[in-house]
Each structure stands twice: as structure tokens, then as C-alpha cells.
mmCIF file of C-alpha atoms and ligand atoms in Angstrom:
data_model
loop_
_atom_site.group_PDB
_atom_site.id
_atom_site.type_symbol
_atom_site.label_atom_id
_atom_site.label_comp_id
_atom_site.label_asym_id
_atom_site.label_seq_id
_atom_site.Cartn_x
_atom_site.Cartn_y
_atom_site.Cartn_z
ATOM 1 C CA UNK A 1 -2.091 -27.637 38.712
ATOM 2 C CA UNK A 2 0.571 -27.612 36.425
ATOM 3 C CA UNK A 3 2.065 -24.142 35.735
ATOM 4 C CA UNK A 4 1.163 -21.970 32.735
ATOM 5 C CA UNK A 5 2.282 -19.691 29.810
ATOM 6 C CA UNK A 6 -0.393 -16.815 30.413
ATOM 7 C CA UNK A 7 -0.047 -14.582 26.906
ATOM 8 C CA UNK A 8 -1.514 -11.500 25.733
ATOM 9 C CA UNK A 9 -2.475 -12.030 22.076
ATOM 10 C CA UNK A 10 -3.496 -10.008 19.576
ATOM 11 C CA UNK A 11 -7.270 -10.559 18.395
ATOM 12 C CA UNK A 12 -7.804 -7.536 15.993
ATOM 13 C CA UNK A 13 -5.657 -4.544 14.620
ATOM 14 C CA UNK A 14 -7.146 -1.799 16.598
ATOM 15 C CA UNK A 15 -9.402 1.360 15.150
ATOM 16 C CA UNK A 16 -8.018 4.764 16.838
ATOM 17 C CA UNK A 17 -7.647 3.654 20.058
ATOM 18 C CA UNK A 18 -7.025 0.368 21.146
ATOM 19 C CA UNK A 19 -10.362 -0.765 23.439
ATOM 20 C CA UNK A 20 -9.844 -4.069 25.455
ATOM 21 C CA UNK A 21 -11.475 -6.764 23.029
ATOM 22 C CA UNK A 22 -9.094 -5.754 20.898
ATOM 23 C CA UNK A 23 -6.389 -8.492 23.355
ATOM 24 C CA UNK A 24 -7.348 -11.549 24.379
ATOM 25 C CA UNK A 25 -5.224 -14.162 27.224
ATOM 26 C CA UNK A 26 -4.415 -17.364 26.987
ATOM 27 C CA UNK A 27 -2.959 -20.041 28.666
ATOM 28 C CA UNK A 28 -0.344 -22.217 27.286
ATOM 29 C CA UNK A 29 2.130 -25.343 27.938
ATOM 30 C CA UNK A 30 5.200 -23.377 29.045
ATOM 31 C CA UNK A 31 7.346 -23.592 26.247
ATOM 32 C CA UNK A 32 10.264 -26.309 26.004
ATOM 33 C CA UNK A 33 14.373 -24.465 26.017
ATOM 34 C CA UNK A 34 15.550 -25.996 22.735
ATOM 35 C CA UNK A 35 19.875 -26.399 22.514
ATOM 36 C CA UNK A 36 21.283 -23.539 23.872
ATOM 37 C CA UNK A 37 17.624 -21.703 24.863
ATOM 38 C CA UNK A 38 16.868 -20.700 28.704
ATOM 39 C CA UNK A 39 13.862 -20.672 29.995
ATOM 40 C CA UNK A 40 12.924 -17.402 31.126
ATOM 41 C CA UNK A 41 10.682 -16.785 34.201
ATOM 42 C CA UNK A 42 8.796 -13.255 33.550
ATOM 43 C CA UNK A 43 9.188 -10.450 36.935
ATOM 44 C CA UNK A 44 8.744 -7.194 34.730
ATOM 45 C CA UNK A 45 7.484 -6.362 31.714
ATOM 46 C CA UNK A 46 7.460 -3.404 30.019
ATOM 47 C CA UNK A 47 5.227 -0.927 27.919
ATOM 48 C CA UNK A 48 6.311 1.143 25.495
ATOM 49 C CA UNK A 49 4.856 3.576 22.829
ATOM 50 C CA UNK A 50 5.915 1.941 20.207
ATOM 51 C CA UNK A 51 4.009 -1.313 20.950
ATOM 52 C CA UNK A 52 1.045 1.194 19.014
ATOM 53 C CA UNK A 53 2.871 1.214 15.567
ATOM 54 C CA UNK A 54 3.596 -2.716 16.064
ATOM 55 C CA UNK A 55 -0.507 -3.746 16.461
ATOM 56 C CA UNK A 56 -1.114 -1.367 13.693
ATOM 57 C CA UNK A 57 -0.898 -3.266 10.594
ATOM 58 C CA UNK A 58 1.540 -0.264 9.028
ATOM 59 C CA UNK A 59 4.706 -1.108 8.428
ATOM 60 C CA UNK A 60 7.629 0.908 8.936
ATOM 61 C CA UNK A 61 10.591 0.106 10.438
ATOM 62 C CA UNK A 62 9.906 -3.440 11.935
ATOM 63 C CA UNK A 63 7.556 -5.585 11.561
ATOM 64 C CA UNK A 64 3.708 -5.279 12.539
ATOM 65 C CA UNK A 65 2.483 -8.271 14.899
ATOM 66 C CA UNK A 66 0.229 -10.431 13.575
ATOM 67 C CA UNK A 67 -2.976 -11.565 14.561
ATOM 68 C CA UNK A 68 -3.149 -14.189 16.755
ATOM 69 C CA UNK A 69 0.856 -13.441 18.000
ATOM 70 C CA UNK A 70 1.539 -12.919 21.171
ATOM 71 C CA UNK A 71 2.328 -8.942 22.048
ATOM 72 C CA UNK A 72 6.453 -7.716 21.602
ATOM 73 C CA UNK A 73 7.859 -6.684 24.391
ATOM 74 C CA UNK A 74 11.043 -6.823 26.640
ATOM 75 C CA UNK A 75 11.049 -8.175 29.693
ATOM 76 C CA UNK A 76 13.316 -8.795 32.764
ATOM 77 C CA UNK A 77 13.140 -12.321 33.913
ATOM 78 C CA UNK A 78 14.502 -15.038 36.654
ATOM 79 C CA UNK A 79 15.760 -18.038 34.656
ATOM 80 C CA UNK A 80 14.270 -20.802 35.256
ATOM 81 C CA UNK A 81 15.932 -23.636 33.271
ATOM 82 C CA UNK A 82 19.154 -24.222 31.247
ATOM 83 C CA UNK A 83 20.431 -25.466 28.600
ATOM 84 C CA UNK A 84 23.128 -22.251 27.880
ATOM 85 C CA UNK A 85 26.198 -23.022 29.533
ATOM 86 C CA UNK A 86 26.197 -19.462 30.495
ATOM 87 C CA UNK A 87 23.330 -19.185 32.731
ATOM 88 C CA UNK A 88 22.080 -20.848 35.645
ATOM 89 C CA UNK A 89 18.488 -20.959 37.557
ATOM 90 C CA UNK A 90 18.341 -18.284 39.769
ATOM 91 C CA UNK A 91 20.232 -15.690 37.753
ATOM 92 C CA UNK A 92 18.214 -12.706 36.457
ATOM 93 C CA UNK A 93 18.693 -11.176 33.132
ATOM 94 C CA UNK A 94 16.633 -9.201 30.094
ATOM 95 C CA UNK A 95 16.242 -10.227 27.547
ATOM 96 C CA UNK A 96 12.967 -12.184 27.434
ATOM 97 C CA UNK A 97 9.584 -11.245 25.421
ATOM 98 C CA UNK A 98 6.890 -10.621 24.584
ATOM 99 C CA UNK A 99 3.011 -9.775 26.666
ATOM 100 C CA UNK A 100 3.623 -13.760 28.413
ATOM 101 C CA UNK A 101 4.596 -15.178 31.582
ATOM 102 C CA UNK A 102 7.276 -17.169 30.410
ATOM 103 C CA UNK A 103 9.498 -17.402 27.659
ATOM 104 C CA UNK A 104 12.645 -19.858 26.300
ATOM 105 C CA UNK A 105 14.970 -17.417 24.925
ATOM 106 C CA UNK A 106 18.896 -17.892 23.263
ATOM 107 C CA UNK A 107 21.154 -17.640 26.022
ATOM 108 C CA UNK A 108 23.055 -15.374 23.511
ATOM 109 C CA UNK A 109 20.932 -13.310 23.269
ATOM 110 C CA UNK A 110 20.360 -12.319 27.138
ATOM 111 C CA UNK A 111 21.726 -9.687 29.167
ATOM 112 C CA UNK A 112 22.568 -10.171 32.994
ATOM 113 C CA UNK A 113 21.148 -8.501 35.649
ATOM 114 C CA UNK A 114 22.823 -7.546 39.096
ATOM 115 C CA UNK A 115 20.524 -6.902 41.755
ATOM 116 C CA UNK A 116 23.387 -5.455 43.674
ATOM 117 C CA UNK A 117 23.460 -3.214 41.286
ATOM 118 C CA UNK A 118 20.263 -1.785 40.364
ATOM 119 C CA UNK A 119 16.733 -2.383 40.618
ATOM 120 C CA UNK A 120 15.987 -5.000 37.974
ATOM 121 C CA UNK A 121 13.370 -3.385 36.717
ATOM 122 C CA UNK A 122 15.692 -0.380 35.771
ATOM 123 C CA UNK A 123 16.813 -2.327 32.900
ATOM 124 C CA UNK A 124 13.607 -1.438 31.701
ATOM 125 C CA UNK A 125 13.491 2.125 31.667
ATOM 126 C CA UNK A 126 16.635 4.249 32.867
ATOM 127 C CA UNK A 127 19.487 1.789 32.336
ATOM 128 C CA UNK A 128 17.518 0.434 29.810
ATOM 129 C CA UNK A 129 15.918 1.633 25.746
ATOM 130 C CA UNK A 130 14.460 4.389 27.130
ATOM 131 C CA UNK A 131 17.278 5.996 29.314
ATOM 132 C CA UNK A 132 19.559 5.622 25.883
ATOM 133 C CA UNK A 133 16.856 6.589 23.980
ATOM 134 C CA UNK A 134 16.989 10.259 26.315
ATOM 135 C CA UNK A 135 20.763 10.142 25.599
ATOM 136 C CA UNK A 136 20.551 9.107 22.107
ATOM 137 C CA UNK A 137 18.876 12.328 20.981
ATOM 138 C CA UNK A 138 20.146 14.477 23.346
ATOM 139 C CA UNK A 139 24.040 13.481 21.879
ATOM 140 C CA UNK A 140 23.759 12.657 18.362
ATOM 141 C CA UNK A 141 20.501 16.142 17.614
ATOM 142 C CA UNK A 142 20.118 17.691 20.277
ATOM 143 C CA UNK A 143 23.618 19.182 21.473
ATOM 144 C CA UNK A 144 22.666 21.798 23.798
ATOM 145 C CA UNK A 145 25.042 24.102 25.523
ATOM 146 C CA UNK A 146 24.573 25.769 28.910
ATOM 147 C CA UNK A 147 22.467 28.881 29.749
ATOM 148 C CA UNK A 148 20.698 27.162 26.544
ATOM 149 C CA UNK A 149 16.323 26.620 27.061
ATOM 150 C CA UNK A 150 15.811 22.710 25.956
ATOM 151 C CA UNK A 151 12.105 22.118 25.985
ATOM 152 C CA UNK A 152 11.252 18.129 26.744
ATOM 153 C CA UNK A 153 7.970 16.594 26.460
ATOM 154 C CA UNK A 154 6.317 14.134 28.644
ATOM 155 C CA UNK A 155 8.748 15.613 30.787
ATOM 156 C CA UNK A 156 7.282 12.941 33.693
ATOM 157 C CA UNK A 157 7.691 10.207 31.580
ATOM 158 C CA UNK A 158 10.825 6.975 30.774
ATOM 159 C CA UNK A 159 12.472 9.231 28.004
ATOM 160 C CA UNK A 160 11.447 12.871 29.026
ATOM 161 C CA UNK A 161 12.517 12.431 32.828
ATOM 162 C CA UNK A 162 16.488 11.191 31.700
ATOM 163 C CA UNK A 163 16.725 13.923 28.511
ATOM 164 C CA UNK A 164 15.557 16.796 31.212
ATOM 165 C CA UNK A 165 18.581 15.665 33.763
ATOM 166 C CA UNK A 166 20.977 14.790 31.375
ATOM 167 C CA UNK A 167 20.506 18.008 30.173
ATOM 168 C CA UNK A 168 20.347 19.460 33.312
ATOM 169 C CA UNK A 169 23.684 18.727 33.654
ATOM 170 C CA UNK A 170 24.610 20.461 30.527
ATOM 171 C CA UNK A 171 24.644 23.043 32.268
ATOM 172 C CA UNK A 172 20.464 24.354 29.688
ATOM 173 C CA UNK A 173 17.762 25.296 31.347
ATOM 174 C CA UNK A 174 15.592 22.762 31.096
ATOM 175 C CA UNK A 175 11.616 23.320 30.611
ATOM 176 C CA UNK A 176 9.356 20.574 30.660
ATOM 177 C CA UNK A 177 6.039 19.923 29.510
ATOM 178 C CA UNK A 178 3.708 17.373 30.959
ATOM 179 C CA UNK A 179 0.020 16.694 31.849
ATOM 180 C CA UNK A 180 -1.557 17.420 34.521
ATOM 181 C CA UNK A 181 -0.552 19.326 38.530
ATOM 182 C CA UNK A 182 1.004 16.440 40.434
ATOM 183 C CA UNK A 183 2.762 15.341 37.008
ATOM 184 C CA UNK A 184 3.767 19.643 36.382
ATOM 185 C CA UNK A 185 4.872 19.257 39.951
ATOM 186 C CA UNK A 186 7.072 16.208 40.394
ATOM 187 C CA UNK A 187 9.044 17.637 36.849
ATOM 188 C CA UNK A 188 9.927 21.158 38.811
ATOM 189 C CA UNK A 189 10.394 19.535 41.964
ATOM 190 C CA UNK A 190 11.221 16.013 42.669
ATOM 191 C CA UNK A 191 13.901 16.357 38.862
ATOM 192 C CA UNK A 192 14.639 19.471 39.910
ATOM 193 C CA UNK A 193 13.515 21.296 36.060
ATOM 194 C CA UNK A 194 13.829 24.930 36.092
ATOM 195 C CA UNK A 195 9.926 25.220 35.162
ATOM 196 C CA UNK A 196 7.058 22.706 34.558
ATOM 197 C CA UNK A 197 4.184 23.209 31.850
ATOM 198 C CA UNK A 198 0.816 21.780 32.403
ATOM 199 C CA UNK A 199 -0.298 20.622 28.327
ATOM 200 C CA UNK A 200 -3.929 20.861 29.666
ATOM 201 C CA UNK A 201 -3.767 23.115 31.279
ATOM 202 C CA UNK A 202 -5.524 26.863 30.277
ATOM 203 C CA UNK A 203 -3.235 28.900 27.543
ATOM 204 C CA UNK A 204 -0.039 26.668 26.815
ATOM 205 C CA UNK A 205 1.323 29.407 23.994
ATOM 206 C CA UNK A 206 1.251 31.609 27.343
ATOM 207 C CA UNK A 207 2.424 29.345 29.826
ATOM 208 C CA UNK A 208 5.582 28.574 27.465
ATOM 209 C CA UNK A 209 5.689 32.260 26.181
ATOM 210 C CA UNK A 210 6.495 32.871 30.477
ATOM 211 C CA UNK A 211 8.448 29.256 31.322
ATOM 212 C CA UNK A 212 10.703 30.248 27.815
ATOM 213 C CA UNK A 213 11.395 34.215 27.429
ATOM 214 C CA UNK A 214 13.915 33.916 26.018
ATOM 215 C CA UNK A 215 12.570 31.393 23.153
ATOM 216 C CA UNK A 216 13.565 27.999 22.783
ATOM 217 C CA UNK A 217 16.974 26.501 21.165
ATOM 218 C CA UNK A 218 16.643 22.832 21.666
ATOM 219 C CA UNK A 219 13.249 20.654 21.619
ATOM 220 C CA UNK A 220 13.369 17.520 22.679
ATOM 221 C CA UNK A 221 9.452 15.961 20.695
ATOM 222 C CA UNK A 222 8.159 13.070 22.227
ATOM 223 C CA UNK A 223 4.550 13.741 21.864
ATOM 224 C CA UNK A 224 2.634 16.143 18.604
ATOM 225 C CA UNK A 225 -0.139 17.603 18.585
ATOM 226 C CA UNK A 226 -0.951 20.018 19.680
ATOM 227 C CA UNK A 227 1.706 21.016 22.260
ATOM 228 C CA UNK A 228 3.715 20.626 19.467
ATOM 229 C CA UNK A 229 2.843 23.489 17.099
ATOM 230 C CA UNK A 230 2.547 25.608 20.345
ATOM 231 C CA UNK A 231 6.035 25.026 20.773
ATOM 232 C CA UNK A 232 7.165 25.538 17.459
ATOM 233 C CA UNK A 233 6.911 28.835 16.939
ATOM 234 C CA UNK A 234 9.146 29.631 19.456
ATOM 235 C CA UNK A 235 11.721 27.981 18.579
ATOM 236 C CA UNK A 236 15.309 30.737 17.768
ATOM 237 C CA UNK A 237 16.810 30.680 15.032
ATOM 238 C CA UNK A 238 19.454 27.574 15.103
ATOM 239 C CA UNK A 239 16.709 25.947 16.765
ATOM 240 C CA UNK A 240 17.434 21.617 17.293
ATOM 241 C CA UNK A 241 14.079 19.680 17.205
ATOM 242 C CA UNK A 242 14.771 16.169 18.227
ATOM 243 C CA UNK A 243 11.912 14.449 16.545
ATOM 244 C CA UNK A 244 11.941 11.323 18.853
ATOM 245 C CA UNK A 245 8.319 10.659 18.561
ATOM 246 C CA UNK A 246 4.980 12.057 18.668
ATOM 247 C CA UNK A 247 2.636 10.059 20.723
ATOM 248 C CA UNK A 248 -0.997 12.477 20.889
ATOM 249 C CA UNK A 249 -1.062 11.169 16.889
ATOM 250 C CA UNK A 250 -0.403 7.288 16.979
ATOM 251 C CA UNK A 251 -4.339 6.806 17.941
ATOM 252 C CA UNK A 252 -5.222 8.767 15.033
ATOM 253 C CA UNK A 253 -6.889 7.050 11.895
ATOM 254 C CA UNK A 254 -5.825 10.005 9.078
ATOM 255 C CA UNK A 255 -2.438 11.896 9.445
ATOM 256 C CA UNK A 256 -2.992 15.001 10.465
ATOM 257 C CA UNK A 257 -2.090 18.313 8.359
ATOM 258 C CA UNK A 258 1.437 19.040 9.011
ATOM 259 C CA UNK A 259 2.724 22.719 10.928
ATOM 260 C CA UNK A 260 4.392 24.924 7.869
ATOM 261 C CA UNK A 261 7.866 23.690 7.570
ATOM 262 C CA UNK A 262 8.916 26.951 6.194
ATOM 263 C CA UNK A 263 9.726 28.178 9.192
ATOM 264 C CA UNK A 264 13.133 25.504 8.756
ATOM 265 C CA UNK A 265 14.659 27.446 6.231
ATOM 266 C CA UNK A 266 14.357 31.090 7.592
ATOM 267 C CA UNK A 267 15.255 30.466 11.107
ATOM 268 C CA UNK A 268 17.766 27.922 10.135
ATOM 269 C CA UNK A 269 16.259 24.572 12.331
ATOM 270 C CA UNK A 270 17.664 21.318 12.455
ATOM 271 C CA UNK A 271 15.270 18.561 12.695
ATOM 272 C CA UNK A 272 15.577 15.329 13.091
ATOM 273 C CA UNK A 273 14.096 11.424 13.571
ATOM 274 C CA UNK A 274 16.333 9.216 14.865
ATOM 275 C CA UNK A 275 15.401 5.421 15.940
ATOM 276 C CA UNK A 276 17.360 4.760 19.084
ATOM 277 C CA UNK A 277 17.766 0.977 17.681
ATOM 278 C CA UNK A 278 20.480 2.116 15.715
ATOM 279 C CA UNK A 279 22.638 3.485 18.247
ATOM 280 C CA UNK A 280 23.618 0.663 20.255
ATOM 281 C CA UNK A 281 26.753 1.254 20.346
ATOM 282 C CA UNK A 282 26.234 3.812 22.475
ATOM 283 C CA UNK A 283 24.899 2.263 24.790
ATOM 284 C CA UNK A 284 27.951 1.192 27.274
ATOM 285 C CA UNK A 285 28.886 4.734 27.676
ATOM 286 C CA UNK A 286 24.909 5.702 28.052
ATOM 287 C CA UNK A 287 25.475 2.965 30.879
ATOM 288 C CA UNK A 288 28.735 4.318 32.387
ATOM 289 C CA UNK A 289 27.757 7.676 32.730
ATOM 290 C CA UNK A 290 23.855 6.769 34.124
ATOM 291 C CA UNK A 291 24.714 3.630 36.566
ATOM 292 C CA UNK A 292 26.485 5.296 39.036
ATOM 293 C CA UNK A 293 24.128 8.431 38.819
ATOM 294 C CA UNK A 294 20.829 6.418 39.607
ATOM 295 C CA UNK A 295 22.806 4.441 42.113
ATOM 296 C CA UNK A 296 23.810 7.979 43.797
ATOM 297 C CA UNK A 297 20.725 9.086 43.195
ATOM 298 C CA UNK A 298 21.469 12.042 41.198
ATOM 299 C CA UNK A 299 19.791 10.652 38.232
ATOM 300 C CA UNK A 300 16.261 10.369 39.510
ATOM 301 C CA UNK A 301 13.565 8.324 37.837
ATOM 302 C CA UNK A 302 9.682 6.834 38.795
ATOM 303 C CA UNK A 303 7.975 3.701 38.077
ATOM 304 C CA UNK A 304 4.672 3.144 37.294
ATOM 305 C CA UNK A 305 3.946 -0.988 37.870
ATOM 306 C CA UNK A 306 0.736 -2.432 37.187
ATOM 307 C CA UNK A 307 0.203 -5.594 39.033
ATOM 308 C CA UNK A 308 -0.901 -8.604 36.790
ATOM 309 C CA UNK A 309 -0.332 -9.327 32.854
ATOM 310 C CA UNK A 310 -3.967 -9.572 32.653
ATOM 311 C CA UNK A 311 -4.033 -6.247 33.302
ATOM 312 C CA UNK A 312 -1.571 -5.498 30.565
ATOM 313 C CA UNK A 313 -4.250 -3.754 27.589
ATOM 314 C CA UNK A 314 -5.659 -2.214 30.441
ATOM 315 C CA UNK A 315 -2.583 -0.685 31.192
ATOM 316 C CA UNK A 316 -1.279 -0.263 27.883
ATOM 317 C CA UNK A 317 -4.610 1.564 27.560
ATOM 318 C CA UNK A 318 -3.725 3.798 30.544
ATOM 319 C CA UNK A 319 -0.143 4.556 28.567
ATOM 320 C CA UNK A 320 -1.516 6.013 25.892
ATOM 321 C CA UNK A 321 -3.948 8.015 27.017
ATOM 322 C CA UNK A 322 -1.505 9.407 29.048
ATOM 323 C CA UNK A 323 -2.899 8.192 32.735
ATOM 324 C CA UNK A 324 0.821 6.557 33.349
ATOM 325 C CA UNK A 325 2.760 8.589 35.976
ATOM 326 C CA UNK A 326 6.544 7.566 34.898
ATOM 327 C CA UNK A 327 7.994 3.975 33.273
ATOM 328 C CA UNK A 328 5.581 1.940 32.666
ATOM 329 C CA UNK A 329 5.818 -1.475 34.085
ATOM 330 C CA UNK A 330 3.749 -5.109 34.145
ATOM 331 C CA UNK A 331 4.881 -7.016 36.987
ATOM 332 C CA UNK A 332 4.435 -10.433 36.046
ATOM 333 C CA UNK A 333 5.447 -12.498 38.517
ATOM 334 C CA UNK A 334 7.571 -12.185 42.158
ATOM 335 C CA UNK A 335 10.253 -9.989 42.127
ATOM 336 C CA UNK A 336 12.620 -11.675 45.349
ATOM 337 C CA UNK A 337 14.995 -9.217 45.054
ATOM 338 C CA UNK A 338 12.905 -6.449 46.528
HETATM 339 N N1 LIG B 401 12.719 7.268 19.146
HETATM 340 C C1 LIG B 401 12.573 6.280 19.077
HETATM 341 O O1 LIG B 401 13.916 5.318 19.019
HETATM 342 C C2 LIG B 401 12.096 6.472 20.458
HETATM 343 C C3 LIG B 401 12.300 5.104 21.183
HETATM 344 C C4 LIG B 401 11.491 5.159 23.139
HETATM 345 C C5 LIG B 401 10.508 5.965 23.108
HETATM 346 N N2 LIG B 401 10.117 6.432 21.445
HETATM 347 C C6 LIG B 401 9.066 7.380 22.039
HETATM 348 O O2 LIG B 401 8.903 8.727 22.635
HETATM 349 C C7 LIG B 401 8.599 8.719 23.304
HETATM 350 C C8 LIG B 401 7.804 8.851 24.980
HETATM 351 O O3 LIG B 401 7.625 7.301 25.751
HETATM 352 P P1 LIG B 401 7.587 7.376 26.370
HETATM 353 O O4 LIG B 401 7.898 5.735 26.352
HETATM 354 O O5 LIG B 401 8.790 7.831 27.495
HETATM 355 O O6 LIG B 401 6.327 7.626 27.655
HETATM 356 P P2 LIG B 401 6.311 7.986 28.768
HETATM 357 O O7 LIG B 401 6.295 9.667 28.291
HETATM 358 O O8 LIG B 401 6.655 7.026 30.489
HETATM 359 O O9 LIG B 401 4.757 7.060 28.970
HETATM 360 C C9 LIG B 401 4.089 8.461 27.517
HETATM 361 C C10 LIG B 401 2.993 10.291 28.039
HETATM 362 O O10 LIG B 401 3.019 10.460 26.927
HETATM 363 C C11 LIG B 401 2.306 11.512 26.845
HETATM 364 N N3 LIG B 401 1.172 11.698 26.474
HETATM 365 C C12 LIG B 401 -0.245 10.974 25.703
HETATM 366 N N4 LIG B 401 -0.681 10.510 25.215
HETATM 367 C C13 LIG B 401 -0.537 12.355 24.668
HETATM 368 C C14 LIG B 401 -1.917 13.299 24.338
HETATM 369 N N5 LIG B 401 -2.862 12.842 23.544
HETATM 370 N N6 LIG B 401 -1.070 14.694 24.090
HETATM 371 C C15 LIG B 401 0.467 14.337 25.369
HETATM 372 N N7 LIG B 401 0.218 14.004 25.413
HETATM 373 C C16 LIG B 401 0.546 12.771 25.704
HETATM 374 C C17 LIG B 401 1.392 11.008 28.413
HETATM 375 O O11 LIG B 401 2.287 12.252 29.495
HETATM 376 P P3 LIG B 401 1.971 13.702 29.937
HETATM 377 O O12 LIG B 401 0.457 13.398 31.129
HETATM 378 O O13 LIG B 401 2.984 14.554 31.094
HETATM 379 O O14 LIG B 401 1.240 14.511 28.548
HETATM 380 C C18 LIG B 401 2.195 9.587 28.642
HETATM 381 O O15 LIG B 401 2.440 9.917 30.289
HETATM 382 C C19 LIG B 401 6.677 8.542 22.259
HETATM 383 O O16 LIG B 401 6.510 9.277 21.857
HETATM 384 C C20 LIG B 401 7.760 7.518 22.560
HETATM 385 O O17 LIG B 401 7.082 6.967 20.471
HETATM 386 C C21 LIG B 401 10.619 6.794 21.331
#
């Protein structure tokens, strides 16, 4: 049977939490690369929270995915056919497009990956967009100092795990917030945070008080909702709140009533949002720092790898329910490097 391009398309816009029927899977002929393009056979597809916004139809900092279009996503893969002088069949690259097994992409837009330097999947996680997000948030907004208390939500996740480890390396006392005993055990044990509070536990307020006896100087916000409501009153004067994401609110049909921001004035808080795409210039600096640490095992990461593109919609729903554990990646095809 001829090889096909298996693709996940947006069938309809989700209302609230996405369901499998919002997606449809089709087989199309392989795309033909044009002049200057390559055909990339996908090995790993990154699933990320921002995709919930892209399928909602609401125009924000990026345009939405149209009905019947392939869902947006970043892919690591192997060049199957090249019509670009710099790329040869068998080369590994980051820059494939969408929830699909193959894509024809401009050779100039691909980044070469060296499987000997780091597992190629890390280009989607710790050495990719989520890792850079952690770095940008800390460097440009949080700026933690030694002995300050830094709280990180979604602490076992792709962004949170890196943010906490980097803040710890700066001498801060880092407290994670994560869902469930397994994730908290990983954050406080393997990742070396000073403590980790379970937001699904019985009394988030009391546990935060116990874990942060001197209040909170920097909050790396990944979650929003009830977690944000518990952290916010515990911010110290001149605290910094890094507004990275609020995943617990992405499926709300209407916006929730917000916290009172009066304290932002009284406590002279710095609450600032950012989009990692505006900080691409920091990527070389981040990689120069992080890649050797990853190679030496001093910056740890965890991947949650799901097999097969057909499982992408269910895996994405798992992410929005907080049931992924580590950077969520879909394995599209064989990885000859592992
Ligand atoms: N600003 C930017 O440029 C930028 C770039 C990348 C990512 N982000 C944001 O960063 C955040 C983390 O992204 P990630 O890629 O690292 O994802 P991730 O942490 O690997 O996975 C998402 C995690 O969010 C938590 N979560 C999901 N639903 C929740 C709920 N209802 N209540 C509380 N926690 C919930 C879960 O962890 P627990 O079970 O531990 O709660 C889940 O595992 C997201 O908000 C994302 O939108 C922003």
C-alpha cells in the first residue's frame, strides 16, 4: 500500500473541554516538495496548551486554525526527500508542520538536529519552545534573587520544571505546585525543589502557608483559577508575577470574574505577561546555557510520549485535564536515533 499523509483536522470548534468528535483523521497523498523545500517524515509532534486557543476561533496573538484545516503543531522529523541544497535524505530537523505524519516545508525554515548532542525530541521540550519560555519569564520578568521564594505552578510540566530548576540554580528557594502525589514527589525529589504543594490536596491555602513561611517573591503563573487565587494574597511587597499561561481557564465558555488587583498597587507588584515568540533573540543564549546542563544531567526533564497520530486528540484532551506528566509528545513514526 502506498504511504499516505495521515492528518488530524479540525472538524468543529470545541465548546468547553474538547471531545474526540471535534477532530477528524484523514489519509491524503504525500505532499510534493517544491523548489527549495523538503519532505519531512515526522517522528515527534509536540502537543502544547496554546493549541486550545488556536482551535477556539478567537483571534488573539495568532490566527485561529480554520474548520477542515490541519491542527497547528511543531514537529521533529527526518528528511525523506530534499529539493534544498543544504538538506539530504536522512538528516534530522525541527520545523515540520502540523498534526500530520508528513509535511513539505521550506528548507530555509528548518533547524538541523544532531542526535549525538541531545535526544531529538528535546527540541520540542527542554531545548525548545517550553524551555525558552521558562528562561524568558525568569530573565525578563521574574528576575529571582538568592534566598527569595519562587513559586511555580504546573511545576512538573514542560515549562514549570525548567523554570523551577533555573530559579534554584540562581539560589532562590523554589516551591512547586502540581496535581497529585506522583507529580509532587517528582518535583520535590527528582527536580530538587524545596517543597511541592498538591493543588488537588485538602487545603491549598494552609499548605502554601506551610511551604512559604516568608511569603512569595516571584510567582511563575502557568495555571490561573483556584491556584492563582491562593498564591496571589501571599505575594510579598515588590513581588513579581510572571503571567505565562492560565491553562485551567482555557476551556471556560465565558471569562471568570478576576481577582481584585487593588493589592497590585498597595504591594507595588509587577504583573507582566509575555509571549515567548517575541523573544526569539534569547534562544542562542538559552541553548548555550541549557544544552550542556541537559547533556550533563544537571537540568532534568521528563517526557510523556504517546504512540501514533491517531491518539493525538485524546492526548491533547488529557493535557487540558492535567493528566499528562512531563512534556507531551506524540510519536509519529520510528525514531532510528533511539
Ligand atoms: N507565554 C508563552 O509564551 C507560553 C509558552 C509556552 C507555554 N505557555 C503556558 O505555560 C503553561 C504550561 O505549559 P506546558 O507546555 O509546560 O504544559 P504542561 O505543564 O506540560 O502541561 C499542562 C499542565 O497544566 C496543569 N493543568 C492543566 N489543567 C489544569 C487545571 N484545570 N488546574 C490546574 N492545573 C492544570 C497540569 O499540571 P498539574 O496536574 O501539575 O496541575 C498539566 O499537566 C500553560 O499555561 C501554557 O499555556 C505560555
